[in-house]
PDB file of C-alpha atoms in Angstrom:
ATOM      1  CA  ARG A 149      84.561  72.196  46.155  1.00 66.00           C
ATOM      2  CA  PHE A 150      82.429  73.312  43.040  1.00 76.00           C
ATOM      3  CA  LEU A 151      84.175  70.494  40.859  1.00 84.00           C
ATOM      4  CA  LEU A 152      83.095  67.624  43.381  1.00 85.00           C
ATOM      5  CA  SER A 153      80.722  64.989  43.722  1.00 90.00           C
ATOM      6  CA  GLU A 154      78.399  64.566  46.691  1.00 89.00           C
ATOM      7  CA  SER A 155      80.076  61.867  47.930  1.00 91.00           C
ATOM      8  CA  GLN A 156      83.604  64.196  47.623  1.00 91.00           C
ATOM      9  CA  ARG A 157      81.889  67.433  49.175  1.00 91.00           C
ATOM     10  CA  ARG A 158      80.951  65.003  52.593  1.00 92.00           C
ATOM     11  CA  LEU A 159      84.675  63.948  52.581  1.00 93.00           C
ATOM     12  CA  PHE A 160      86.412  67.416  52.355  1.00 92.00           C
ATOM     13  CA  GLU A 161      84.104  68.609  54.786  1.00 91.00           C
ATOM     14  CA  LYS A 162      84.852  65.922  57.634  1.00 93.00           C
ATOM     15  CA  LEU A 163      88.865  66.734  56.632  1.00 91.00           C
ATOM     16  CA  ALA A 164      87.370  69.701  57.410  1.00 88.00           C
ATOM     17  CA  LEU A 165      86.345  69.543  61.181  1.00 89.00           C
ATOM     18  CA  TYR A 166      89.222  66.818  61.918  1.00 89.00           C
ATOM     19  CA  CYS A 167      91.583  69.657  61.064  1.00 84.00           C
ATOM     20  CA  ASP A 168      89.588  72.974  62.450  1.00 82.00           C
ATOM     21  CA  LYS A 169      89.260  70.497  65.596  1.00 82.00           C
ATOM     22  CA  SER A 170      92.935  69.581  65.387  1.00 78.00           C
ATOM     23  CA  ALA A 171      94.327  73.342  65.528  1.00 74.00           C
ATOM     24  CA  ASN A 172      93.138  73.100  68.521  1.00 75.00           C
ATOM     25  CA  LEU A 173      94.249  71.135  70.244  1.00 78.00           C
ATOM     26  CA  ILE A 174      98.480  72.699  69.282  1.00 75.00           C
ATOM     27  CA  PRO A 175      98.076  76.286  69.602  1.00 77.00           C
ATOM     28  CA  VAL A 176     100.104  77.626  66.465  1.00 75.00           C
ATOM     29  CA  SER A 177     102.048  80.101  68.700  1.00 80.00           C
ATOM     30  CA  PHE A 178     103.343  77.080  70.231  1.00 80.00           C
ATOM     31  CA  VAL A 179     104.896  75.635  67.124  1.00 80.00           C
ATOM     32  CA  LEU A 180     105.596  79.083  65.392  1.00 87.00           C
ATOM     33  CA  GLY A 181     108.232  79.271  67.874  1.00 89.00           C
ATOM     34  CA  PHE A 182     109.365  75.993  67.200  1.00 89.00           C
ATOM     35  CA  TYR A 183     109.776  76.856  63.512  1.00 90.00           C
ATOM     36  CA  VAL A 184     111.280  80.429  64.279  1.00 92.00           C
ATOM     37  CA  ALA A 185     114.090  78.281  66.695  1.00 92.00           C
ATOM     38  CA  LEU A 186     114.974  76.836  64.433  1.00 92.00           C
ATOM     39  CA  VAL A 187     115.696  79.536  61.153  1.00 93.00           C
ATOM     40  CA  LEU A 188     117.001  81.750  64.238  1.00 93.00           C
ATOM     41  CA  GLU A 189     119.612  78.155  65.362  1.00 93.00           C
ATOM     42  CA  ARG A 190     120.879  77.934  61.227  1.00 91.00           C
ATOM     43  CA  TRP A 191     121.596  81.190  60.752  1.00 88.00           C
ATOM     44  CA  TRP A 192     123.119  82.132  63.908  1.00 91.00           C
ATOM     45  CA  GLY A 193     125.644  78.748  63.037  1.00 88.00           C
ATOM     46  CA  GLN A 194     126.002  79.770  60.089  1.00 82.00           C
ATOM     47  CA  PHE A 195     127.774  82.290  61.425  1.00 82.00           C
ATOM     48  CA  ARG A 196     129.451  81.916  63.218  1.00 85.00           C
ATOM     49  CA  THR A 197     131.302  79.619  60.784  1.00 80.00           C
ATOM     50  CA  VAL A 198     132.289  82.544  58.965  1.00 78.00           C
ATOM     51  CA  PRO A 199     136.140  82.981  59.413  1.00 76.00           C
ATOM     52  CA  ALA A 200     136.699  86.656  60.715  1.00 80.00           C
ATOM     53  CA  PRO A 201     140.904  86.901  59.641  1.00 83.00           C
ATOM     54  CA  ASP A 202     141.052  89.214  62.779  1.00 84.00           C
ATOM     55  CA  GLY A 203     142.314  86.529  64.716  1.00 86.00           C
ATOM     56  CA  LEU A 204     144.655  84.963  62.220  1.00 85.00           C
ATOM     57  CA  MET A 205     146.063  87.974  62.280  1.00 87.00           C
ATOM     58  CA  VAL A 206     146.628  89.298  65.711  1.00 89.00           C
ATOM     59  CA  ALA A 207     148.839  85.282  65.696  1.00 88.00           C
ATOM     60  CA  VAL A 208     150.397  86.047  63.221  1.00 88.00           C
ATOM     61  CA  ALA A 209     150.991  88.801  64.337  1.00 86.00           C
ATOM     62  CA  GLY A 210     152.472  88.650  67.895  1.00 87.00           C
ATOM     63  CA  SER A 211     154.367  85.292  66.218  1.00 88.00           C
ATOM     64  CA  VAL A 212     156.036  85.655  63.550  1.00 87.00           C
ATOM     65  CA  HIS A 213     158.916  88.195  64.488  1.00 86.00           C
ATOM     66  CA  GLY A 214     161.160  90.459  62.583  1.00 83.00           C
ATOM     67  CA  ALA A 215     162.083  93.937  61.821  1.00 85.00           C
ATOM     68  CA  ASP A 216     163.848  92.865  58.116  1.00 89.00           C
ATOM     69  CA  ALA A 217     162.133  92.594  54.507  1.00 90.00           C
ATOM     70  CA  ARG A 218     161.333  89.289  55.176  1.00 89.00           C
ATOM     71  CA  GLY A 219     159.545  88.918  57.821  1.00 88.00           C
ATOM     72  CA  ARG A 220     157.549  91.783  56.947  1.00 89.00           C
ATOM     73  CA  LEU A 221     157.362  90.478  53.358  1.00 92.00           C
ATOM     74  CA  LEU A 222     156.336  86.298  55.587  1.00 91.00           C
ATOM     75  CA  ARG A 223     153.251  88.356  58.206  1.00 90.00           C
ATOM     76  CA  ARG A 224     152.112  90.163  55.197  1.00 91.00           C
ATOM     77  CA  THR A 225     152.187  87.198  52.499  1.00 91.00           C
ATOM     78  CA  LEU A 226     150.609  85.234  55.669  1.00 90.00           C
ATOM     79  CA  LEU A 227     148.443  88.037  56.434  1.00 90.00           C
ATOM     80  CA  ARG A 228     146.956  87.754  52.782  1.00 89.00           C
ATOM     81  CA  TYR A 229     146.449  84.204  52.477  1.00 90.00           C
ATOM     82  CA  GLY A 230     144.444  84.493  55.477  1.00 89.00           C
ATOM     83  CA  SER A 231     142.483  87.265  53.428  1.00 88.00           C
ATOM     84  CA  LEU A 232     141.933  85.615  50.479  1.00 88.00           C
ATOM     85  CA  ALA A 233     139.976  82.829  51.964  1.00 87.00           C
ATOM     86  CA  ALA A 234     137.715  84.713  54.433  1.00 87.00           C
ATOM     87  CA  LEU A 235     137.119  86.528  51.425  1.00 88.00           C
ATOM     88  CA  LEU A 236     136.500  83.510  49.117  1.00 89.00           C
ATOM     89  CA  VAL A 237     133.981  82.509  51.776  1.00 86.00           C
ATOM     90  CA  LEU A 238     132.405  85.361  52.174  1.00 86.00           C
ATOM     91  CA  ARG A 239     132.353  85.620  48.520  1.00 88.00           C
ATOM     92  CA  ALA A 240     130.485  81.641  48.238  1.00 86.00           C
ATOM     93  CA  VAL A 241     127.242  82.975  50.719  1.00 83.00           C
ATOM     94  CA  SER A 242     127.214  86.532  49.771  1.00 84.00           C
ATOM     95  CA  THR A 243     125.617  87.837  46.815  1.00 91.00           C
ATOM     96  CA  PRO A 244     126.734  91.351  46.702  1.00 92.00           C
ATOM     97  CA  VAL A 245     130.063  90.073  46.860  1.00 89.00           C
ATOM     98  CA  TYR A 246     129.833  87.685  44.004  1.00 91.00           C
ATOM     99  CA  LYS A 247     128.863  91.041  42.740  1.00 93.00           C
ATOM    100  CA  ARG A 248     132.133  92.531  44.460  1.00 92.00           C
ATOM    101  CA  PHE A 249     134.328  90.191  42.893  1.00 91.00           C
ATOM    102  CA  PRO A 250     132.910  88.256  40.360  1.00 91.00           C
ATOM    103  CA  THR A 251     136.356  86.287  39.033  1.00 90.00           C
ATOM    104  CA  THR A 252     139.864  85.775  40.019  1.00 87.00           C
ATOM    105  CA  ASP A 253     140.681  88.585  38.170  1.00 92.00           C
ATOM    106  CA  HIS A 254     138.930  90.643  40.679  1.00 89.00           C
ATOM    107  CA  LEU A 255     140.511  89.047  43.110  1.00 86.00           C
ATOM    108  CA  VAL A 256     144.048  88.551  42.188  1.00 85.00           C
ATOM    109  CA  GLN A 257     142.939  93.172  41.458  1.00 86.00           C
TER     110      GLN A 257
END
């Protein structure tokens, strides 16, 4: 404020008074409620898109039949692919998971 000229000070003071008067028209809690709702909606959308391999595992266990080695190997392979897909998504979203599996060699191990 001390660096402004006299006309700039008047303009700044008028702007400050205008903003103070306008701030009383819409309560801050009302605007903050919309902001929080938006943030929570985005977070919930991201949370819902993270895959859970449990449903896939139940579907594979119920639909791939056979007690022999071939059936067991097929179920195990499908479940490993499902777990790998979930891990790749979680690795892209979560920093701790990325630190645990930084390279594809860590995924293989």
